[in-house]
CSV table of C-alpha atoms in Angstrom, one decimal:
chain,number,residue,atom,x,y,z
A,5,MET,CA,0.0,0.0,0.0
A,6,VAL,CA,1.4,3.4,-1.0
A,7,LEU,CA,0.9,6.1,1.5
A,8,MET,CA,0.1,9.6,0.1
A,9,LYS,CA,2.2,12.4,1.4
A,10,LYS,CA,0.3,14.8,3.6
A,11,SER,CA,0.0,18.3,2.0
A,12,THR,CA,0.9,21.3,4.0
A,13,ILE,CA,-0.6,24.8,4.1
A,14,ALA,CA,0.5,28.2,5.2
A,15,ILE,CA,-2.1,30.9,5.8
A,16,VAL,CA,-1.7,34.7,5.2
A,17,GLY,CA,-4.5,36.4,7.0
A,18,ALA,CA,-6.1,34.0,9.5
A,19,GLY,CA,-9.3,35.8,10.1
A,20,GLN,CA,-12.8,35.0,8.8
A,21,ARG,CA,-11.9,33.6,5.3
A,22,GLY,CA,-8.6,32.3,6.5
A,23,ASN,CA,-10.6,29.8,8.7
A,24,ALA,CA,-13.2,29.0,6.0
A,25,TYR,CA,-11.7,25.6,5.2
A,26,ASN,CA,-11.3,24.3,8.8
A,27,SER,CA,-14.0,21.7,8.4
A,28,PHE,CA,-12.0,20.0,5.6
A,29,TYR,CA,-8.8,20.0,7.6
A,30,GLU,CA,-10.7,18.5,10.6
A,31,LYS,CA,-12.2,15.7,8.5
A,32,ASN,CA,-9.1,15.0,6.5
A,33,PRO,CA,-6.1,15.2,8.9
A,34,SER,CA,-4.1,12.6,6.9
A,35,SER,CA,-4.6,14.6,3.7
A,36,ILE,CA,-3.7,18.2,4.5
A,37,GLU,CA,-2.4,20.2,7.5
A,38,VAL,CA,-2.0,23.9,8.3
A,39,VAL,CA,1.6,24.3,9.5
A,40,ALA,CA,2.1,28.1,9.5
A,41,ILE,CA,0.2,31.4,9.7
A,42,ALA,CA,0.9,35.1,9.4
A,43,ASP,CA,-1.4,37.7,10.9
A,44,PRO,CA,-0.7,41.1,12.5
A,45,LEU,CA,-3.3,40.6,15.2
A,46,GLU,CA,-2.2,38.8,18.4
A,47,TYR,CA,-5.5,37.4,19.4
A,48,ILE,CA,-5.9,35.9,15.9
A,49,ARG,CA,-2.4,34.4,16.1
A,50,ASP,CA,-3.2,32.9,19.5
A,51,LYS,CA,-6.4,31.4,18.2
A,52,ALA,CA,-4.7,29.9,15.2
A,53,LYS,CA,-2.0,28.4,17.4
A,54,GLU,CA,-4.7,26.6,19.4
A,55,THR,CA,-6.8,25.6,16.4
A,56,PHE,CA,-4.0,24.2,14.3
A,57,ASN,CA,-1.6,23.2,17.1
A,58,LEU,CA,1.2,25.3,15.5
A,59,LYS,CA,4.8,25.6,16.5
A,60,ASP,CA,5.9,29.0,17.8
A,61,GLU,CA,8.5,29.3,15.1
A,62,ASN,CA,5.7,29.0,12.4
A,63,ILE,CA,3.6,31.8,13.7
A,64,PHE,CA,4.4,35.2,12.1
A,65,THR,CA,3.2,38.8,12.5
A,66,SER,CA,3.6,39.5,8.8
A,67,TYR,CA,3.9,37.6,5.5
A,68,ASP,CA,7.2,39.3,4.8
A,69,GLU,CA,8.5,37.7,8.0
A,70,MET,CA,7.1,34.3,6.9
A,71,TYR,CA,8.4,34.5,3.3
A,72,LYS,CA,12.0,35.1,4.5
A,73,LYS,CA,12.0,31.4,5.5
A,74,GLY,CA,11.2,30.4,1.9
A,75,PRO,CA,8.4,28.0,1.0
A,76,ILE,CA,7.7,26.4,4.4
A,77,ALA,CA,4.6,24.6,3.1
A,78,ASP,CA,3.3,23.1,-0.1
A,79,ALA,CA,0.9,26.0,-0.7
A,80,VAL,CA,-0.1,29.3,0.7
A,81,ILE,CA,-3.7,30.6,1.3
A,82,ILE,CA,-3.9,34.4,0.9
A,83,ALA,CA,-7.0,35.6,2.8
A,84,THR,CA,-6.2,39.2,3.6
A,85,GLN,CA,-8.5,42.1,2.9
A,86,ASP,CA,-9.5,42.8,-0.7
A,87,ASP,CA,-7.0,45.6,-1.2
A,88,MET,CA,-4.2,43.5,0.3
A,89,HIS,CA,-4.1,40.5,-2.0
A,90,PHE,CA,-1.6,41.7,-4.7
A,91,ASP,CA,1.6,42.2,-2.6
A,92,PRO,CA,1.4,38.9,-0.5
A,93,CYS,CA,0.6,37.0,-3.7
A,94,MET,CA,3.5,38.5,-5.7
A,95,LYS,CA,5.9,37.9,-2.8
A,96,ALA,CA,4.6,34.3,-2.3
A,97,MET,CA,5.7,33.6,-5.9
A,98,GLU,CA,9.0,35.3,-5.3
A,99,ALA,CA,9.5,33.2,-2.2
A,100,GLY,CA,9.1,30.0,-4.2
A,101,TYR,CA,5.6,28.9,-3.6
A,102,LYS,CA,4.2,27.0,-6.6
A,103,HIS,CA,0.6,26.7,-5.4
A,104,ILE,CA,-1.5,29.6,-4.1
A,105,LEU,CA,-5.2,29.7,-3.1
A,106,LEU,CA,-6.1,33.3,-3.4
A,107,GLU,CA,-9.3,34.8,-1.9
A,108,LYS,CA,-11.5,36.7,-4.3
A,109,PRO,CA,-11.5,39.4,-5.6
A,110,ILE,CA,-8.0,38.9,-7.0
A,111,SER,CA,-7.4,42.6,-6.5
A,112,PRO,CA,-9.5,45.8,-6.7
A,113,SER,CA,-7.2,46.8,-9.6
A,114,PHE,CA,-7.7,44.9,-12.9
A,115,GLU,CA,-4.1,45.9,-13.8
A,116,GLU,CA,-2.9,44.1,-10.7
A,117,CYS,CA,-5.1,41.0,-11.6
A,118,ALA,CA,-3.4,40.9,-15.0
A,119,ILE,CA,0.1,41.2,-13.5
A,120,LEU,CA,-0.5,38.3,-11.1
A,121,ASP,CA,-1.8,36.2,-14.0
A,122,LYS,CA,1.2,37.0,-16.2
A,123,THR,CA,3.7,36.4,-13.3
A,124,ALA,CA,2.1,33.1,-12.5
A,125,LYS,CA,2.5,31.9,-16.1
A,126,GLU,CA,6.1,33.0,-16.2
A,127,LYS,CA,7.0,31.3,-12.9
A,128,GLY,CA,4.9,28.2,-13.4
A,129,VAL,CA,2.7,28.9,-10.4
A,130,ASN,CA,-0.8,27.5,-10.1
A,131,ILE,CA,-3.0,30.3,-8.6
A,132,GLN,CA,-6.5,29.1,-7.8
A,133,VAL,CA,-9.0,31.9,-7.0
A,134,CYS,CA,-11.7,31.2,-4.4
A,135,HIS,CA,-14.7,31.3,-6.7
A,136,VAL,CA,-16.1,28.7,-4.3
A,137,LEU,CA,-19.5,28.6,-5.9
A,138,ARG,CA,-18.1,26.7,-8.9
A,139,TYR,CA,-17.3,23.9,-6.5
A,140,SER,CA,-20.7,23.9,-4.8
A,141,PRO,CA,-22.7,20.7,-5.2
A,142,PHE,CA,-25.7,22.9,-6.1
A,143,TYR,CA,-24.1,24.7,-9.1
A,144,THR,CA,-22.3,21.6,-10.1
A,145,ARG,CA,-25.6,19.8,-10.4
A,146,LEU,CA,-27.2,22.8,-12.2
A,147,LYS,CA,-24.4,22.8,-14.8
A,148,GLU,CA,-24.8,19.0,-15.3
A,149,ILE,CA,-28.5,19.5,-16.0
A,150,LEU,CA,-27.8,22.3,-18.5
A,151,ASP,CA,-25.1,20.2,-20.2
A,152,SER,CA,-27.5,17.3,-20.6
A,153,GLY,CA,-29.5,19.3,-23.1
A,154,VAL,CA,-32.8,18.8,-21.4
A,155,ILE,CA,-33.8,22.5,-21.9
A,156,GLY,CA,-32.0,22.9,-25.2
A,157,ASP,CA,-29.7,25.9,-25.8
A,158,VAL,CA,-29.5,28.4,-23.0
A,159,VAL,CA,-30.8,31.8,-24.2
A,160,THR,CA,-31.5,33.9,-21.1
A,161,VAL,CA,-30.5,33.9,-17.5
A,162,ASN,CA,-32.0,36.0,-14.7
A,163,HIS,CA,-29.9,35.8,-11.6
A,164,THR,CA,-30.6,37.5,-8.2
A,165,GLU,CA,-28.1,37.8,-5.4
A,166,GLY,CA,-30.2,38.7,-2.4
A,167,VAL,CA,-27.6,39.9,0.0
A,168,GLY,CA,-30.1,40.3,2.8
A,169,TYR,CA,-30.7,43.3,5.1
A,170,GLY,CA,-28.7,41.9,8.0
A,171,HIS,CA,-25.7,40.9,5.9
A,172,GLN,CA,-25.7,44.3,4.1
A,173,ALA,CA,-25.7,46.2,7.4
A,174,HIS,CA,-23.1,44.0,8.9
A,175,SER,CA,-20.6,43.7,6.0
A,176,PHE,CA,-21.3,46.5,3.6
A,177,VAL,CA,-22.5,49.4,5.9
A,178,ARG,CA,-20.7,48.8,9.2
A,179,GLY,CA,-18.1,46.2,8.2
A,180,ASP,CA,-14.9,45.8,6.3
A,181,TRP,CA,-16.5,46.0,2.8
A,182,ARG,CA,-18.4,49.2,3.4
A,183,ASN,CA,-16.1,51.6,1.6
A,184,LYS,CA,-14.8,50.9,-1.9
A,185,GLU,CA,-11.6,52.9,-1.3
A,186,LEU,CA,-10.8,50.6,1.7
A,187,SER,CA,-11.8,47.3,-0.1
A,188,SER,CA,-13.5,47.3,-3.5
A,189,PRO,CA,-16.8,48.2,-5.2
A,190,MET,CA,-19.6,45.9,-4.0
A,191,ILE,CA,-20.2,44.5,-7.5
A,192,LEU,CA,-16.7,43.2,-7.4
A,193,ALA,CA,-16.4,42.3,-3.7
A,194,LYS,CA,-19.8,40.5,-3.5
A,195,CYS,CA,-20.7,39.6,-7.1
A,196,CYS,CA,-17.6,38.5,-8.9
A,197,HIS,CA,-18.9,35.2,-7.6
A,198,ASP,CA,-22.1,35.7,-9.6
A,199,ALA,CA,-20.4,36.9,-12.7
A,200,ASP,CA,-18.2,33.8,-12.6
A,201,ILE,CA,-21.3,31.6,-12.2
A,202,LEU,CA,-23.0,33.3,-15.3
A,203,LEU,CA,-19.9,32.4,-17.3
A,204,PHE,CA,-19.9,28.9,-15.9
A,205,LEU,CA,-23.6,28.3,-16.6
A,206,THR,CA,-23.7,29.8,-20.1
A,207,GLY,CA,-20.4,28.5,-21.3
A,208,LYS,CA,-20.1,31.8,-23.2
A,209,ASN,CA,-17.8,34.8,-23.1
A,210,CYS,CA,-19.3,38.2,-22.1
A,211,ILE,CA,-19.0,40.9,-24.8
A,212,GLU,CA,-20.7,44.0,-23.4
A,213,LEU,CA,-22.8,45.1,-20.5
A,214,SER,CA,-24.7,48.0,-18.9
A,215,SER,CA,-25.4,48.7,-15.2
A,216,TYR,CA,-27.3,50.9,-12.8
A,217,GLY,CA,-27.3,51.1,-9.0
A,218,SER,CA,-26.8,53.3,-5.9
A,219,ASN,CA,-26.8,53.5,-2.2
A,220,TYR,CA,-30.5,54.1,-1.8
A,221,LEU,CA,-30.9,53.9,2.0
A,222,PHE,CA,-27.8,53.9,4.2
A,223,ARG,CA,-27.1,57.7,4.1
A,224,LYS,CA,-26.9,60.4,6.8
A,225,GLU,CA,-29.8,62.3,5.3
A,226,ASN,CA,-32.0,59.2,5.8
A,227,ALA,CA,-31.3,59.0,9.5
A,228,PRO,CA,-34.7,58.9,11.4
A,229,GLU,CA,-35.4,61.7,13.8
A,230,GLY,CA,-34.4,60.6,17.3
A,231,SER,CA,-31.7,58.2,16.1
A,232,THR,CA,-28.2,58.4,17.6
A,233,GLU,CA,-24.6,57.8,16.5
A,234,ARG,CA,-24.6,54.3,18.1
A,235,CYS,CA,-27.4,51.9,18.8
A,236,ILE,CA,-26.4,51.5,22.4
A,237,GLU,CA,-27.2,55.2,23.1
A,238,ASP,CA,-30.7,56.5,23.7
A,239,CYS,CA,-31.9,55.9,20.2
A,240,LYS,CA,-35.6,56.7,19.9
A,241,VAL,CA,-36.2,54.3,17.0
A,242,LYS,CA,-34.3,51.2,18.1
A,243,SER,CA,-37.5,49.2,18.6
A,244,THR,CA,-38.7,49.8,15.1
A,245,CYS,CA,-35.3,49.8,13.3
A,246,PRO,CA,-34.5,46.4,11.6
A,247,TYR,CA,-30.8,47.4,11.4
A,248,ASN,CA,-30.4,47.9,15.2
A,249,CYS,CA,-27.1,46.1,15.9
A,250,PHE,CA,-28.4,44.2,18.9
A,251,LYS,CA,-31.3,42.7,16.8
A,252,ILE,CA,-28.8,41.7,14.1
A,253,TYR,CA,-26.2,40.1,16.3
A,254,GLU,CA,-28.7,38.3,18.5
A,255,LYS,CA,-30.3,36.8,15.4
A,256,TRP,CA,-27.3,35.7,13.3
A,257,GLN,CA,-24.5,33.8,15.1
A,258,TRP,CA,-21.9,34.1,12.3
A,259,MET,CA,-22.3,37.9,12.3
A,260,TYR,CA,-22.0,37.9,16.1
A,261,ASN,CA,-18.8,35.9,15.8
A,262,ASN,CA,-17.3,38.3,13.4
A,263,ALA,CA,-18.4,41.5,15.3
A,264,VAL,CA,-17.7,40.3,18.8
A,265,THR,CA,-15.8,37.0,19.3
A,266,LYS,CA,-13.3,37.4,16.5
A,267,LYS,CA,-12.8,41.1,17.5
A,268,ASN,CA,-11.6,39.8,20.9
A,269,TYR,CA,-14.6,41.1,22.9
A,270,SER,CA,-16.1,39.1,25.7
A,271,ASP,CA,-19.7,40.4,25.3
A,272,LEU,CA,-22.0,42.1,22.8
A,273,THR,CA,-22.7,45.3,24.8
A,274,THR,CA,-19.0,46.2,25.2
A,275,ALA,CA,-18.3,45.5,21.5
A,276,MET,CA,-21.3,47.6,20.4
A,277,ALA,CA,-20.2,50.5,22.5
A,278,GLU,CA,-16.6,50.5,21.1
A,279,ASN,CA,-16.2,49.0,17.7
A,280,GLN,CA,-17.5,49.8,14.2
A,281,TYR,CA,-20.4,47.3,14.3
A,282,GLY,CA,-22.3,49.3,16.9
A,283,ARG,CA,-22.7,52.4,14.7
A,284,CYS,CA,-26.0,53.6,13.4
A,285,VAL,CA,-26.3,52.4,9.8
A,286,TYR,CA,-27.2,55.9,8.7
A,287,ARG,CA,-24.0,57.4,10.1
A,288,CYS,CA,-21.2,55.2,8.8
A,289,ASP,CA,-18.4,56.0,6.3
A,290,ASN,CA,-19.9,53.6,3.7
A,291,ASN,CA,-20.0,54.4,0.0
A,292,VAL,CA,-20.9,51.1,-1.7
A,293,VAL,CA,-24.2,50.4,-3.3
A,294,ASP,CA,-27.2,48.7,-1.6
A,295,HIS,CA,-28.6,47.6,-5.0
A,296,GLN,CA,-27.3,47.2,-8.5
A,297,VAL,CA,-28.5,45.6,-11.7
A,298,VAL,CA,-26.3,44.5,-14.6
A,299,ASN,CA,-27.4,43.5,-18.2
A,300,TYR,CA,-25.0,41.2,-20.0
A,301,LEU,CA,-24.6,40.4,-23.7
A,302,PHE,CA,-22.7,37.1,-24.2
A,303,GLU,CA,-21.5,35.4,-27.4
A,304,ASP,CA,-24.2,34.1,-29.8
A,305,GLY,CA,-26.7,36.7,-28.6
A,306,VAL,CA,-27.2,35.0,-25.2
A,307,THR,CA,-28.3,37.5,-22.6
A,308,ALA,CA,-28.2,37.6,-18.8
A,309,HIS,CA,-29.4,39.9,-16.0
A,310,LEU,CA,-28.0,40.2,-12.5
A,311,THR,CA,-29.8,41.9,-9.6
A,312,MET,CA,-27.8,42.4,-6.5
A,313,THR,CA,-30.0,43.8,-3.6
A,314,ALA,CA,-29.8,44.2,0.1
A,315,TYR,CA,-33.6,43.8,0.3
A,316,GLN,CA,-34.0,40.2,-0.7
A,317,ASP,CA,-32.4,37.0,0.5
A,318,GLY,CA,-30.4,34.3,-1.3
A,319,ARG,CA,-29.3,33.4,-4.8
A,320,VAL,CA,-32.1,32.6,-7.2
A,321,THR,CA,-31.5,31.7,-10.9
A,322,ASP,CA,-34.1,31.4,-13.7
A,323,ILE,CA,-32.8,30.0,-17.0
A,324,GLY,CA,-34.7,30.0,-20.3
A,325,GLY,CA,-33.7,27.5,-22.9
A,326,THR,CA,-35.1,26.6,-26.4
A,327,MET,CA,-36.6,23.4,-25.1
A,328,GLY,CA,-37.4,24.2,-21.4
A,329,LYS,CA,-36.7,26.3,-18.4
A,330,ILE,CA,-35.1,26.0,-15.0
A,331,HIS,CA,-35.9,27.7,-11.7
A,332,ALA,CA,-33.1,27.2,-9.1
A,333,GLU,CA,-32.9,28.4,-5.5
A,334,PHE,CA,-29.5,28.1,-3.8
A,335,ASP,CA,-30.7,28.5,-0.2
A,336,LYS,CA,-33.5,25.8,-0.7
A,337,LYS,CA,-31.0,23.6,-2.7
A,338,GLU,CA,-33.8,23.1,-5.2
A,339,ILE,CA,-33.7,23.0,-9.0
A,340,ILE,CA,-37.0,22.8,-10.9
A,341,VAL,CA,-36.8,21.7,-14.5
A,342,THR,CA,-39.7,22.1,-16.9
A,343,ASN,CA,-39.6,20.5,-20.4
A,344,PHE,CA,-41.6,22.4,-23.1
A,345,VAL,CA,-42.3,19.3,-25.2
A,346,THR,CA,-43.7,17.0,-22.6
A,347,GLY,CA,-44.8,19.7,-20.1
A,348,ASP,CA,-43.2,17.6,-17.4
A,349,THR,CA,-41.7,19.2,-14.3
A,350,VAL,CA,-38.9,17.5,-12.4
A,351,THR,CA,-37.6,18.8,-9.0
A,352,TYR,CA,-34.1,18.1,-7.9
A,353,THR,CA,-33.0,18.6,-4.3
A,354,VAL,CA,-29.2,18.9,-3.9
A,355,ALA,CA,-27.6,17.5,-0.8
A,356,THR,CA,-24.8,19.6,0.7
A,357,ASN,CA,-22.5,19.6,3.7
A,358,ALA,CA,-22.6,22.2,6.5
A,359,SER,CA,-19.6,24.2,5.4
A,360,GLY,CA,-19.8,27.8,4.2
A,361,HIS,CA,-21.5,28.9,0.9
A,362,GLY,CA,-23.7,25.8,0.9
A,363,GLY,CA,-20.8,23.3,1.1
A,364,SER,CA,-18.7,25.2,-1.4
A,365,ASP,CA,-15.9,26.0,1.0
A,366,TYR,CA,-15.4,22.3,1.8
A,367,CYS,CA,-15.5,21.3,-1.8
A,368,THR,CA,-13.1,24.1,-2.7
A,369,MET,CA,-10.4,22.8,-0.3
A,370,GLU,CA,-11.2,19.2,-1.4
A,371,GLU,CA,-10.3,20.2,-5.0
A,372,PHE,CA,-7.3,22.2,-3.9
A,373,SER,CA,-6.0,19.2,-2.0
A,374,LYS,CA,-6.2,17.2,-5.3
A,375,VAL,CA,-4.3,20.0,-7.1
A,376,LEU,CA,-1.5,19.7,-4.5
A,377,LYS,CA,-1.3,16.0,-5.1
A,378,GLY,CA,-1.2,16.4,-8.9
A,379,GLU,CA,-4.6,14.9,-9.4
A,380,SER,CA,-6.3,18.0,-10.8
A,381,GLU,CA,-5.4,21.4,-12.4
A,382,GLY,CA,-8.3,23.0,-10.5
A,383,LYS,CA,-11.4,24.7,-11.8
A,384,THR,CA,-10.7,28.4,-11.0
A,385,ASN,CA,-7.2,29.2,-12.2
A,386,ILE,CA,-6.5,32.9,-12.2
A,387,SER,CA,-6.6,33.0,-16.0
A,388,ILE,CA,-10.2,31.8,-15.9
A,389,SER,CA,-11.1,34.2,-13.1
A,390,LEU,CA,-9.9,37.3,-15.0
A,391,GLN,CA,-13.0,37.5,-17.0
A,392,SER,CA,-15.4,37.7,-14.1
A,393,HIS,CA,-13.3,40.5,-12.7
A,394,ALA,CA,-13.3,42.3,-16.0
A,395,MET,CA,-17.1,42.0,-16.0
A,396,SER,CA,-17.3,43.4,-12.5
A,397,HIS,CA,-15.0,46.3,-13.3
A,398,ALA,CA,-17.0,47.0,-16.5
A,399,ALA,CA,-20.2,47.0,-14.5
A,400,GLU,CA,-18.9,49.6,-12.0
A,401,ILE,CA,-17.7,51.8,-14.9
A,402,SER,CA,-21.1,51.5,-16.5
A,403,ARG,CA,-22.9,52.4,-13.3
A,404,LEU,CA,-20.7,55.5,-12.7
A,405,GLU,CA,-20.5,56.7,-16.2
A,406,ARG,CA,-24.1,55.7,-17.4
A,407,ARG,CA,-22.9,54.0,-20.6
A,408,ASN,CA,-22.5,50.6,-22.1
A,409,VAL,CA,-19.1,49.1,-21.6
A,410,LYS,CA,-17.4,46.4,-23.8
A,411,ILE,CA,-15.4,43.9,-21.9
A,412,GLU,CA,-12.4,44.3,-24.2
A,413,GLU,CA,-12.2,47.9,-23.0
A,414,ILE,CA,-11.1,46.6,-19.5
A,415,TYR,CA,-8.4,44.4,-20.9
A,416,LYS,CA,-7.0,47.3,-23.0
A,417,ARG,CA,-6.8,49.7,-20.0
């Protein structure tokens, strides 16, 4: 019996996304192991040491410090903030890493995305981008159904990304993705996933698009009379405000963990009195949209429409084909297929595991583990991911400049 060598991982940025794949490590200890982390925050380093049973010499305050030791693992995961992906990724390649799992978006700058792709090709580095939805059991099954030809040729796709009012308030009004200068435009930060899924499902390249959107609600001029700078203060509308921080963090555990536990607070009240997550949603320094629509023209005249909105929940996809149609709801794990010829309707329920993004995080690391063992090239190489980023950048330009944008324009910039 031949024993497979255990693959090793180093993590740059061991916060929320840096820990997204822990369920895979826990269930596959003989396959893959985290052996080093780099993070500037002491409490995160302490937690990582405990979680991964790390040696002190493999815990670093910066990626520069870690990279000085050369490639101390088979691969590095880069899970820093959106605007901090380029430098650690470039330096990982310079340090000798040949396998990199890079959180999306690749970079807020398309020029930097292209530089990383070019450098990876020159150095023979396999960069996989965390477009985790491509790995999800749900979208994998949906793609299989489309490829079976049961609804004929795909002609139209209507896709909604319902961010949800709580998630919007937590991440994109109060949180780390609230300001495009500090992270990236929301259509890139949140919906490069969705642009990638449209490419995946249609199997076509995008040619041109138009987009509209704005921050409709979360602005100072919309603050209700009697509201205060923080929810913990004597806010007169706290009982009727759905965005009250106590309501949100008492309802959603993962948001509580991010706003309280992972910020090293022992209780909700103290955290809400001191950190960014306790601020009134109408009085933050946010400038990203709360709703945006994008109209896409693909090859062969195929069209698609994306609605991203804070005011609906979950991803819902409607696909029109020449021989049938599909209604698919990601949160329900349900795909309903109707055949125009027979009139028959078939409903598929897709089983998933409990990891993030409907099992996608687990499946992403499962595939990356195969990449490290030479069993796969991966599904989301950086060269593939460039187009979804180009589409997202084009959408933001279209929104701001109120004009159609050809995708080739982004590549020429």
